[in-house]
Amino acid sequence: MMKVQPSDLILRFDADGNDVLLLVPKSPTDVATLKQFFAVPVPVGVTVSEFASEMGAAVASFLHARHRDRFEVIETLVEDEVLESTEAVTFGDARLLIDRLGEDSDLADLQAIDALLQIASEQGDAEAESYLHNRWPQLRTIFVRRISRK
């Protein structure tokens, strides 16, 4: 039997709330008590592949934030280029930045994501609009809290 470690991420499906909860140990010294790191709502009628993509991104972001030395981010997008571009902005563009959020992130990173989600939403990207209104506010709050601790 494996024991919970301080760096573990535990997934729990809350059928009553229709959320997948991402739980972490309360502290390095109290691994027996779990606290919620993030909740991923399960949309009605979601396909397995759509939800797998969302969960994969959430888990990958967590692992990158906790284990930067093991999970490298290859920069394929420069924020300024996207924001100055006249080309369409998609949820995928914002997602690249969201996946890069971690210990070294700052308020400018969050503002860039805000802008990308807003632009993509205004350009008719339904996925960006949904994420902007349903998921990003909760995730953003978590990162603002982390940034303010620095």
PDB file of N, CA, C and O in Angstrom, residues 16-42:
ATOM      1  N   ASP A  16     -22.054  14.396  -6.405  1.00  0.00           N
ATOM      2  CA  ASP A  16     -23.100  15.338  -5.988  1.00  0.00           C
ATOM      3  C   ASP A  16     -22.878  16.720  -6.600  1.00  0.00           C
ATOM      4  O   ASP A  16     -23.815  17.365  -7.038  1.00  0.00           O
ATOM      5  N   GLY A  17     -21.638  17.165  -6.614  1.00  0.00           N
ATOM      6  CA  GLY A  17     -21.315  18.479  -7.177  1.00  0.00           C
ATOM      7  C   GLY A  17     -20.970  18.432  -8.642  1.00  0.00           C
ATOM      8  O   GLY A  17     -20.796  19.465  -9.285  1.00  0.00           O
ATOM      9  N   ASN A  18     -20.829  17.231  -9.196  1.00  0.00           N
ATOM     10  CA  ASN A  18     -20.460  17.017 -10.592  1.00  0.00           C
ATOM     11  C   ASN A  18     -19.136  17.702 -10.929  1.00  0.00           C
ATOM     12  O   ASN A  18     -18.999  18.382 -11.942  1.00  0.00           O
ATOM     13  N   ASP A  19     -18.162  17.525 -10.042  1.00  0.00           N
ATOM     14  CA  ASP A  19     -16.827  18.096 -10.212  1.00  0.00           C
ATOM     15  C   ASP A  19     -15.785  17.013  -9.994  1.00  0.00           C
ATOM     16  O   ASP A  19     -15.998  16.083  -9.214  1.00  0.00           O
ATOM     17  N   VAL A  20     -14.647  17.169 -10.660  1.00  0.00           N
ATOM     18  CA  VAL A  20     -13.472  16.385 -10.322  1.00  0.00           C
ATOM     19  C   VAL A  20     -12.620  17.303  -9.457  1.00  0.00           C
ATOM     20  O   VAL A  20     -12.242  18.395  -9.881  1.00  0.00           O
ATOM     21  N   LEU A  21     -12.363  16.869  -8.243  1.00  0.00           N
ATOM     22  CA  LEU A  21     -11.584  17.664  -7.301  1.00  0.00           C
ATOM     23  C   LEU A  21     -10.124  17.255  -7.375  1.00  0.00           C
ATOM     24  O   LEU A  21      -9.811  16.062  -7.349  1.00  0.00           O
ATOM     25  N   LEU A  22      -9.241  18.232  -7.471  1.00  0.00           N
ATOM     26  CA  LEU A  22      -7.813  17.991  -7.408  1.00  0.00           C
ATOM     27  C   LEU A  22      -7.402  18.340  -5.988  1.00  0.00           C
ATOM     28  O   LEU A  22      -7.489  19.492  -5.571  1.00  0.00           O
ATOM     29  N   LEU A  23      -7.003  17.333  -5.244  1.00  0.00           N
ATOM     30  CA  LEU A  23      -6.685  17.484  -3.831  1.00  0.00           C
ATOM     31  C   LEU A  23      -5.197  17.305  -3.594  1.00  0.00           C
ATOM     32  O   LEU A  23      -4.542  16.506  -4.272  1.00  0.00           O
ATOM     33  N   VAL A  24      -4.675  18.029  -2.622  1.00  0.00           N
ATOM     34  CA  VAL A  24      -3.274  17.924  -2.227  1.00  0.00           C
ATOM     35  C   VAL A  24      -3.217  17.819  -0.701  1.00  0.00           C
ATOM     36  O   VAL A  24      -4.153  18.233  -0.015  1.00  0.00           O
ATOM     37  N   PRO A  25      -2.133  17.268  -0.168  1.00  0.00           N
ATOM     38  CA  PRO A  25      -1.994  17.242   1.296  1.00  0.00           C
ATOM     39  C   PRO A  25      -2.026  18.664   1.861  1.00  0.00           C
ATOM     40  O   PRO A  25      -1.543  19.608   1.227  1.00  0.00           O
ATOM     41  N   LYS A  26      -2.609  18.798   3.036  1.00  0.00           N
ATOM     42  CA  LYS A  26      -2.757  20.107   3.664  1.00  0.00           C
ATOM     43  C   LYS A  26      -1.412  20.794   3.858  1.00  0.00           C
ATOM     44  O   LYS A  26      -1.277  21.992   3.656  1.00  0.00           O
ATOM     45  N   SER A  27      -0.396  20.026   4.227  1.00  0.00           N
ATOM     46  CA  SER A  27       0.942  20.579   4.424  1.00  0.00           C
ATOM     47  C   SER A  27       1.942  19.426   4.377  1.00  0.00           C
ATOM     48  O   SER A  27       1.551  18.263   4.451  1.00  0.00           O
ATOM     49  N   PRO A  28       3.237  19.732   4.279  1.00  0.00           N
ATOM     50  CA  PRO A  28       4.237  18.657   4.277  1.00  0.00           C
ATOM     51  C   PRO A  28       4.220  17.816   5.551  1.00  0.00           C
ATOM     52  O   PRO A  28       4.600  16.656   5.533  1.00  0.00           O
ATOM     53  N   THR A  29       3.743  18.405   6.626  1.00  0.00           N
ATOM     54  CA  THR A  29       3.697  17.663   7.892  1.00  0.00           C
ATOM     55  C   THR A  29       2.337  17.024   8.151  1.00  0.00           C
ATOM     56  O   THR A  29       2.223  16.180   9.030  1.00  0.00           O
ATOM     57  N   ASP A  30       1.317  17.422   7.407  1.00  0.00           N
ATOM     58  CA  ASP A  30      -0.028  16.866   7.585  1.00  0.00           C
ATOM     59  C   ASP A  30      -0.523  16.303   6.250  1.00  0.00           C
ATOM     60  O   ASP A  30      -1.330  16.919   5.565  1.00  0.00           O
ATOM     61  N   VAL A  31      -0.001  15.134   5.897  1.00  0.00           N
ATOM     62  CA  VAL A  31      -0.383  14.513   4.632  1.00  0.00           C
ATOM     63  C   VAL A  31      -1.681  13.713   4.757  1.00  0.00           C
ATOM     64  O   VAL A  31      -2.266  13.311   3.762  1.00  0.00           O
ATOM     65  N   ALA A  32      -2.147  13.515   5.968  1.00  0.00           N
ATOM     66  CA  ALA A  32      -3.382  12.752   6.178  1.00  0.00           C
ATOM     67  C   ALA A  32      -4.625  13.593   5.889  1.00  0.00           C
ATOM     68  O   ALA A  32      -5.685  13.063   5.610  1.00  0.00           O
ATOM     69  N   THR A  33      -4.470  14.920   5.932  1.00  0.00           N
ATOM     70  CA  THR A  33      -5.590  15.815   5.661  1.00  0.00           C
ATOM     71  C   THR A  33      -5.397  16.414   4.273  1.00  0.00           C
ATOM     72  O   THR A  33      -4.326  16.933   3.957  1.00  0.00           O
ATOM     73  N   LEU A  34      -6.443  16.336   3.465  1.00  0.00           N
ATOM     74  CA  LEU A  34      -6.365  16.867   2.106  1.00  0.00           C
ATOM     75  C   LEU A  34      -7.096  18.190   2.005  1.00  0.00           C
ATOM     76  O   LEU A  34      -8.085  18.425   2.693  1.00  0.00           O
ATOM     77  N   LYS A  35      -6.601  19.053   1.127  1.00  0.00           N
ATOM     78  CA  LYS A  35      -7.292  20.308   0.830  1.00  0.00           C
ATOM     79  C   LYS A  35      -7.476  20.395  -0.677  1.00  0.00           C
ATOM     80  O   LYS A  35      -6.721  19.788  -1.453  1.00  0.00           O
ATOM     81  N   GLN A  36      -8.463  21.143  -1.081  1.00  0.00           N
ATOM     82  CA  GLN A  36      -8.757  21.288  -2.509  1.00  0.00           C
ATOM     83  C   GLN A  36      -7.779  22.250  -3.158  1.00  0.00           C
ATOM     84  O   GLN A  36      -7.593  23.362  -2.697  1.00  0.00           O
ATOM     85  N   PHE A  37      -7.122  21.797  -4.211  1.00  0.00           N
ATOM     86  CA  PHE A  37      -6.220  22.632  -5.002  1.00  0.00           C
ATOM     87  C   PHE A  37      -7.004  23.300  -6.117  1.00  0.00           C
ATOM     88  O   PHE A  37      -6.831  24.465  -6.412  1.00  0.00           O
ATOM     89  N   PHE A  38      -7.900  22.552  -6.757  1.00  0.00           N
ATOM     90  CA  PHE A  38      -8.673  23.052  -7.881  1.00  0.00           C
ATOM     91  C   PHE A  38      -9.830  22.100  -8.120  1.00  0.00           C
ATOM     92  O   PHE A  38      -9.752  20.922  -7.770  1.00  0.00           O
ATOM     93  N   ALA A  39     -10.906  22.600  -8.692  1.00  0.00           N
ATOM     94  CA  ALA A  39     -12.050  21.759  -9.052  1.00  0.00           C
ATOM     95  C   ALA A  39     -12.323  21.938 -10.533  1.00  0.00           C
ATOM     96  O   ALA A  39     -12.316  23.060 -11.038  1.00  0.00           O
ATOM     97  N   VAL A  40     -12.526  20.841 -11.222  1.00  0.00           N
ATOM     98  CA  VAL A  40     -12.838  20.884 -12.646  1.00  0.00           C
ATOM     99  C   VAL A  40     -14.290  20.439 -12.804  1.00  0.00           C
ATOM    100  O   VAL A  40     -14.607  19.267 -12.593  1.00  0.00           O
ATOM    101  N   PRO A  41     -15.177  21.374 -13.167  1.00  0.00           N
ATOM    102  CA  PRO A  41     -16.576  21.002 -13.360  1.00  0.00           C
ATOM    103  C   PRO A  41     -16.712  20.053 -14.557  1.00  0.00           C
ATOM    104  O   PRO A  41     -16.007  20.192 -15.552  1.00  0.00           O
ATOM    105  N   VAL A  42     -17.616  19.101 -14.439  1.00  0.00           N
ATOM    106  CA  VAL A  42     -17.871  18.162 -15.526  1.00  0.00           C
ATOM    107  C   VAL A  42     -19.115  18.653 -16.261  1.00  0.00           C
ATOM    108  O   VAL A  42     -20.225  18.549 -15.733  1.00  0.00           O
TER     109      VAL A  42
END
